[in-house]
Coordinates of C-alpha atoms in Angstrom, one line a residue:
Chain P
N1 CA 14.1 -16.6 37.2
A2 CA 11.4 -19.0 37.6
G3 CA 10.8 -20.1 40.9
V4 CA 9.8 -23.9 41.8
M5 CA 7.5 -24.8 40.2
Q6 CA 4.8 -27.6 41.2
N7 CA 2.0 -29.3 39.4
P8 CA -0.6 -30.0 39.4
R9 CA -1.6 -27.1 41.9
H10 CA -4.5 -29.7 42.7
L11 CA -5.4 -32.8 42.9
V12 CA -8.2 -34.6 43.6
R13 CA -8.2 -39.3 44.0
R14 CA -10.3 -41.9 45.0
R15 CA -9.1 -44.0 48.1
G16 CA -6.5 -46.4 45.8
Q17 CA -5.6 -44.6 43.1
E18 CA -1.8 -43.3 42.8
A19 CA -0.8 -39.9 42.8
R20 CA 2.1 -38.1 41.2
L21 CA 2.9 -35.1 42.5
R22 CA 6.2 -32.9 40.5
C23 CA 8.6 -30.3 41.1
S24 CA 11.2 -28.4 39.3
P25 CA 13.5 -26.8 41.1
M26 CA 15.0 -23.0 40.7
K27 CA 17.0 -22.4 37.6
G28 CA 21.1 -23.9 39.5
H29 CA 19.6 -25.4 42.6
S30 CA 20.2 -29.2 42.7
H31 CA 18.6 -29.9 46.0
V32 CA 15.2 -30.7 46.3
Y33 CA 13.3 -31.0 49.4
W34 CA 9.2 -32.3 49.8
Y35 CA 7.4 -31.0 53.2
R36 CA 3.7 -32.0 53.8
Q37 CA 1.6 -29.6 55.6
L38 CA -2.0 -30.2 57.2
P39 CA -4.2 -27.5 57.8
E40 CA -3.2 -25.4 60.3
E41 CA -0.4 -27.0 61.0
G42 CA 3.2 -26.4 60.2
L43 CA 5.3 -28.0 58.2
K44 CA 6.7 -31.6 58.0
F45 CA 10.3 -33.2 56.4
M46 CA 9.6 -35.9 54.3
V47 CA 12.6 -36.2 52.1
Y48 CA 15.6 -34.5 50.6
L49 CA 17.1 -35.8 47.2
Q50 CA 19.7 -34.6 44.6
K51 CA 19.9 -35.9 41.7
E52 CA 19.7 -39.8 41.4
N53 CA 20.1 -39.4 45.2
I54 CA 18.2 -39.9 48.1
I55 CA 19.8 -38.3 50.4
D56 CA 17.3 -37.9 53.6
E57 CA 14.1 -39.6 53.7
S58 CA 13.1 -39.9 57.4
G59 CA 10.2 -38.0 57.4
M60 CA 8.9 -40.4 54.5
P61 CA 6.0 -43.0 55.4
K62 CA 7.9 -46.4 54.8
E63 CA 4.6 -47.8 52.8
R64 CA 3.0 -46.6 49.8
F65 CA 5.3 -43.1 49.8
S66 CA 8.5 -42.9 47.2
A67 CA 10.1 -40.0 45.8
E68 CA 12.6 -39.7 42.9
F69 CA 15.3 -36.9 41.1
P70 CA 15.9 -38.5 37.9
K71 CA 19.1 -36.8 36.2
E72 CA 16.7 -35.3 33.4
G73 CA 13.5 -33.8 34.5
P74 CA 11.4 -33.0 37.6
S75 CA 11.5 -34.4 40.8
I76 CA 8.5 -36.9 41.6
L77 CA 6.4 -37.4 44.8
R78 CA 4.3 -40.8 44.1
I79 CA 1.8 -41.9 46.6
Q80 CA 0.5 -45.4 45.9
Q81 CA -2.9 -46.4 47.3
V82 CA -4.0 -43.1 48.8
V83 CA -6.3 -43.1 51.4
R84 CA -8.0 -40.0 53.0
G85 CA -5.3 -38.8 55.6
D86 CA -2.7 -38.6 52.6
S87 CA -5.3 -35.3 52.1
A88 CA -2.9 -32.3 52.8
A89 CA -0.7 -29.3 50.8
Y90 CA 2.8 -31.2 49.8
F91 CA 5.2 -28.3 49.0
C92 CA 8.7 -28.8 47.0
A93 CA 11.7 -26.5 48.0
S94 CA 14.5 -26.1 46.3
S95 CA 18.5 -24.9 47.2
P96 CA 21.6 -24.2 46.3
A97 CA 25.0 -25.6 47.4
K98 CA 27.3 -23.1 48.9
R99 CA 31.2 -23.3 48.2
T100 CA 31.8 -23.7 52.0
G101 CA 29.4 -27.0 51.4
A102 CA 26.7 -25.7 53.6
L103 CA 23.2 -25.5 51.7
G104 CA 21.8 -22.6 51.0
P105 CA 18.4 -20.7 51.8
Q106 CA 15.4 -23.2 50.8
H107 CA 13.1 -21.5 48.7
F108 CA 9.6 -23.6 48.2
G109 CA 6.6 -23.8 45.0
D110 CA 3.5 -23.2 45.5
G111 CA 2.4 -26.7 46.5
T112 CA -0.1 -29.2 45.3
R113 CA -3.2 -29.4 47.3
L114 CA -4.0 -33.2 47.3
S115 CA -7.5 -34.3 48.3
I116 CA -9.0 -37.9 48.7
L117 CA -12.5 -38.9 48.0
Chain F
G1 CA 15.9 -35.4 69.4
E2 CA 14.0 -32.8 67.0
N3 CA 11.3 -30.8 68.2
V4 CA 10.9 -26.4 67.2
E5 CA 8.4 -24.7 69.8
Q6 CA 6.9 -21.7 68.4
H7 CA 4.9 -18.9 70.5
P8 CA 2.6 -17.5 71.0
S9 CA 0.2 -19.3 68.4
T10 CA -2.1 -16.3 67.1
L11 CA -1.0 -12.4 67.8
S12 CA -2.6 -9.5 67.6
V13 CA -1.6 -6.1 67.0
Q14 CA -2.3 -2.5 66.5
E15 CA -1.1 -1.3 63.0
G16 CA 2.5 0.2 63.7
D17 CA 3.1 -1.7 66.8
S18 CA 5.6 -4.3 67.3
A19 CA 5.5 -8.1 67.2
V20 CA 7.9 -10.8 68.4
I21 CA 7.3 -14.5 67.6
K22 CA 9.8 -17.0 69.7
C23 CA 10.9 -20.1 69.3
T24 CA 12.7 -22.8 70.7
Y25 CA 15.1 -25.7 69.5
S26 CA 16.0 -29.4 70.7
D27 CA 19.0 -29.9 68.6
S28 CA 22.3 -28.1 69.6
A29 CA 23.7 -29.1 65.8
S30 CA 21.4 -26.3 64.6
N31 CA 23.0 -24.2 63.0
Y32 CA 21.1 -22.4 60.5
F33 CA 18.0 -20.8 61.6
P34 CA 15.1 -19.3 58.8
W35 CA 11.9 -17.4 59.1
Y36 CA 8.9 -17.8 56.6
K37 CA 5.7 -15.8 56.1
Q38 CA 2.7 -17.8 54.7
E39 CA -0.3 -16.0 53.3
L40 CA -3.8 -18.1 53.6
G41 CA -3.3 -20.4 50.4
K42 CA 0.5 -19.7 49.2
R43 CA 3.4 -20.8 49.7
P44 CA 5.9 -20.5 52.7
Q45 CA 8.0 -17.0 52.1
L46 CA 11.5 -16.5 53.4
I47 CA 11.5 -13.5 55.0
I48 CA 14.8 -13.7 56.8
D49 CA 17.7 -16.2 58.1
I50 CA 20.6 -16.5 60.6
R51 CA 23.5 -18.7 61.4
S52 CA 24.7 -20.0 64.5
N53 CA 28.0 -17.7 63.8
V54 CA 26.1 -14.2 64.5
G55 CA 23.5 -13.1 67.2
E56 CA 21.4 -10.8 65.3
K57 CA 20.4 -9.8 62.2
K58 CA 18.1 -7.3 60.8
D59 CA 16.6 -6.3 57.1
Q60 CA 14.6 -3.3 57.4
R61 CA 11.4 -4.0 59.3
I62 CA 12.2 -7.6 60.3
A63 CA 15.3 -8.6 63.2
V64 CA 16.5 -12.1 64.2
T65 CA 18.1 -12.7 67.2
L66 CA 19.6 -16.5 68.5
N67 CA 20.5 -17.1 71.3
K68 CA 23.1 -20.4 71.3
T69 CA 23.0 -21.2 74.9
A70 CA 19.8 -21.0 75.6
K71 CA 18.4 -22.4 72.2
H72 CA 16.0 -19.8 71.4
F73 CA 15.4 -17.6 68.2
S74 CA 13.1 -14.4 67.6
L75 CA 11.2 -12.5 65.0
H76 CA 10.8 -9.4 65.8
I77 CA 8.6 -6.9 63.6
T78 CA 8.7 -3.5 64.3
E79 CA 6.3 -0.8 62.8
T80 CA 3.9 -3.2 61.8
Q81 CA 1.1 -2.5 58.8
P82 CA -1.5 -4.8 57.6
E83 CA 0.1 -6.4 55.1
D84 CA 2.1 -8.1 57.5
S85 CA -1.0 -10.2 58.6
A86 CA -0.2 -13.6 58.0
V87 CA 1.2 -16.9 59.6
Y88 CA 4.8 -17.1 60.5
F89 CA 6.7 -20.6 60.8
C90 CA 10.2 -20.4 62.5
A91 CA 12.7 -23.3 61.3
A92 CA 15.6 -25.6 62.6
T93 CA 17.9 -27.1 60.5
Y94 CA 18.1 -31.1 62.6
G95 CA 21.9 -31.1 62.7
S96 CA 23.8 -29.0 60.7
S97 CA 22.8 -27.1 57.7
N98 CA 24.3 -29.6 55.4
T99 CA 21.8 -31.6 56.2
G100 CA 19.3 -30.0 54.5
K101 CA 16.1 -31.6 57.1
L102 CA 14.6 -28.4 58.7
I103 CA 12.0 -28.5 61.4
F104 CA 9.7 -26.4 61.9
G105 CA 7.6 -24.7 64.2
Q106 CA 3.9 -24.5 64.8
G107 CA 3.3 -21.6 63.2
T108 CA 1.9 -17.8 64.7
T109 CA -0.9 -16.2 63.2
L110 CA -0.1 -12.5 62.8
Q111 CA -3.4 -10.1 62.4
V112 CA -2.6 -6.6 62.8
K113 CA -4.6 -4.3 63.0
P114 CA -5.4 -0.9 60.9

């Protein structure tokens, strides 16, 4: 059973360009989460999605950032007009849903290291 | 508010000794508390978790305790080994575990000296 797959592992962009980060959840997982990690810091929640729905985007910057999880294909985190401060590791996690309604444990992918020149 | 405080930020122990990392949380509705281990340049790996209906959980050399009244939880690693060296993060759900949102502590860098 493949784990959470993220690509690319490393992404370099110049200021003003767009960055697209992809995440395929573990098989059987229908919940996806995106987190950002700055060097030597903890993970900061950005957004929680289910198929075709954004459930909680309270950690997403209001401008330039968007996320989607379409019916078919991976979840995408999109950053438009990138700035130096966007340089970070972006981790995706996925979890199953339980019969009780509670969410299962979140398992992380290897992350995308985004560098802005 | 949503806040998880983690201490200490660094911890150095001798191989074979025990290590304890402590976290406090602010949201009284939190009911799920996972711990992750992250090696340099790698993904955070879930090592143990606990839900609010239990006070303690153990898995071989790793245990977690939860005090809901005081809103703190701790990770205990016994008989530490050099391969336990990593950054450890605690986390708590913001609200119930149905919300999906995890609030992470700042991390503890554990060094186990051979």
